[in-house]
Amino acid sequence: MLKSNVLKTILLAIIILLSIFIPPPDGLTKEAWILAGIYLSAIVGLVIKPYPEPVIMLVAVALTCFTVTKFPDSPVKSMDVLSGYASGTTWLVFSAFTLSAAFVTTGLGKRLAYWFILKFGSTTLRLGYVTALLDLVLAPATPSNTARAGGVVFPIINSIATVLGSTPQESPRKAGRYLMVNVYMVTKTTSYMFLTGFAGNALALQLISDIFHIHISWIGWMLAGAPLGLLMLCIIPYICYRVASPEIKKIDNVAIATDGLKSLGAMSLKEKGLVVIFIAALLGWIFSRHLGLNESAVAIIAIGAALLFNIIGWSDVQKNKGGWNTLMWYGGIIGLSATLSKEGFFRWLADFLSAHLDFLSAGNMTIVIIVFLSVLVRYFFASGGAYVAAMVPVFATVGLVTGTAPVLLALAILFSNSYGGCITHYGGAAGPIIFASGYNDIKSWWTIGTIVALGTFLVHMFLGIPWWGFLMQHGMLQY
């Protein structure tokens, strides 16, 4: 492992050294060329992971700060490199991570799950829809789909599979195979329905905004993504049910849910308080424009209220490793992207691609081609965040040079990041957690994932583009 990490680190160093010793291409300054080398090295580092993401990004930020000091006439200053840590996007994600942890620590997430099972889970097919409904309820306040699917939904569904007599070794087909793969496909769908449904959404939007100079609000994102997501949530459990058909069709949901709710006891004051804060946060995000608040301010207010009323303690915030890790590396990559934009790198890249991509000039067909490619490349990425950092600026720039409607392309790219991860069992961090339960085989998982990803792609291209155009025409995206 040590030798492997050393070799990976050497590779990252070589990328930076090449940018130092190889002359920049025409139209690009030496500083921008070196900064691009540091950025590329950081992106590769996020993919091959010789060190944790925060370490990679902090080193990249440090190197970038050092580099800009060597060019006195640079339009970029060291404080510009650190601007990502002052970005509202970064704090929106961190705050939402903390809010999601409250669902686990208070037990509200489990209570919701058992309640849905009690009311709607009388068959294995309906249990698939219960999974979708639970994930949908949690998604707006849970940007970590790993925590949502892997930390809340999966443990409960896994327990239900065991109660039904479905074990990974002896009887995965009884119920477990269907239930587990459905958990993953559902969470990859709810992830694109809300800006705060996946941590990578805010980063992707920030990166695209730097290139297209557009703004899409929280409510605008929801209006664009939620209707399409709801349509797919009506279909996905049935797809999983047909391909990984469970042997058990009916279940004793009343006994399972009653035992689960009994173990939780009466609803605590903290849970009730979290419900109030959660609803208030949703209303704040929906009506942020009318309230004169941005989405980040609403999220921070929600966390402040949760701390003030002792729904979560500061120790819970400190333990939120996912949130702190995200704060460090997201802030870093947003800062690096901002420096490249200020140096004119993306404009140069757009001009370069424009001169070499003459075949991409067919209006909406350009969107279809770019988004299809964005789904295909997900075979090479085990991290949604790494994909966002590496590929979203590239696809956005390609679209920019073709003259495609920027808002339509932006939405298509932003959403494909999530559903593109369906195609493999490693397309997001929740995948390995669920797959490791042992119920699923790669063939059936990839088959279902391909069907779901392709189906979602077609829905977004044939229904999504006209819908987004309607929203844009009526000023409902608030960009």
C-alpha angles and dihedrals in degrees: 000000000000092000091049092052091049091053091048091050091050089053091053091049091050091055091055093044091052090056089051098049101032113078115246119255120257113289096025127096122231090245093052089048093054092044089051088052091053091047093049090047090052092049092050087048091055089054101044094032108207085166134014115285096254091054092050093049096045090053090047091050091049092050091048092051089050092048097052091053089062092061108062093185093052118131086216121080128193091255089059089060089056094047092101090071089058092047117118087221091064093049093044090059094044093049093047090050089055092047090051091054088059090064089060100040094047094043092234092125092058092044091054091049095052091045091054090047091051094051103037113011105093095125134033090246092053089046087060089057090046087057090052093048093049093049090047092054093049097041101082092059100032113072091170103079084182090063092040099048100022100036105035113015102033098054091052095045090045090054091049091052089053092049088052089056095252112139128177095237104039110021115012092146093060092081112306099084093054096041095049099048089045091057090058098043090049096050092049087056099047088047093074097040094077133033088231094044093092129023092228093059095075092046092048091049091050092050092048092045089057089057104035097029093225134131127215116188127219092256091044090054091049093049090051098044109026099067092051091044092050090053091052092046087059090055107034100070089051092049090051090045092054099044097039095029111190120227091220113069104173128043138188095246094165094062094044095048095041092053091047095049091045091056090053094051125203119346108272127228089247091056091050090049091050090052090055093047092045093052091045091051092051091050090046092053092046095048099029092120092055092045093051092239131119123226093258093055091051091052093049091048089052091052091046090053092048090052095042093053092042095242085135127012129226087252088062089054090049091051091052094103094166091058095047092046090050092048091055101045099033091050089049097050093046089053093049091048090050091053092051090049091050090049090054095244096136091047089052091047090051091052091047093050092044089060093050105036105063092145093069102078106103103111113232090007086070089060090050092051095045095047093046089053090047089058094046095053090057087084086075098050127075092179127060090204092053090049091051093051095044106037112021094074090047096051091042091052092048089053092047094058093050093057094240117163099275098213094049092048092044093055092045092052094042093054097041090062090072104037091040087067090066093079096077137031089239098050091109137011092258090061098069091045093055095037091051089065085080100231098110136063122211095243097057092039094052091044092054091041092053092049092048094045094046092045092050091047091054093046091051094047098045101031104017100056094053090044093050090047089054092050091047093049091053095044093244097134092063092216 
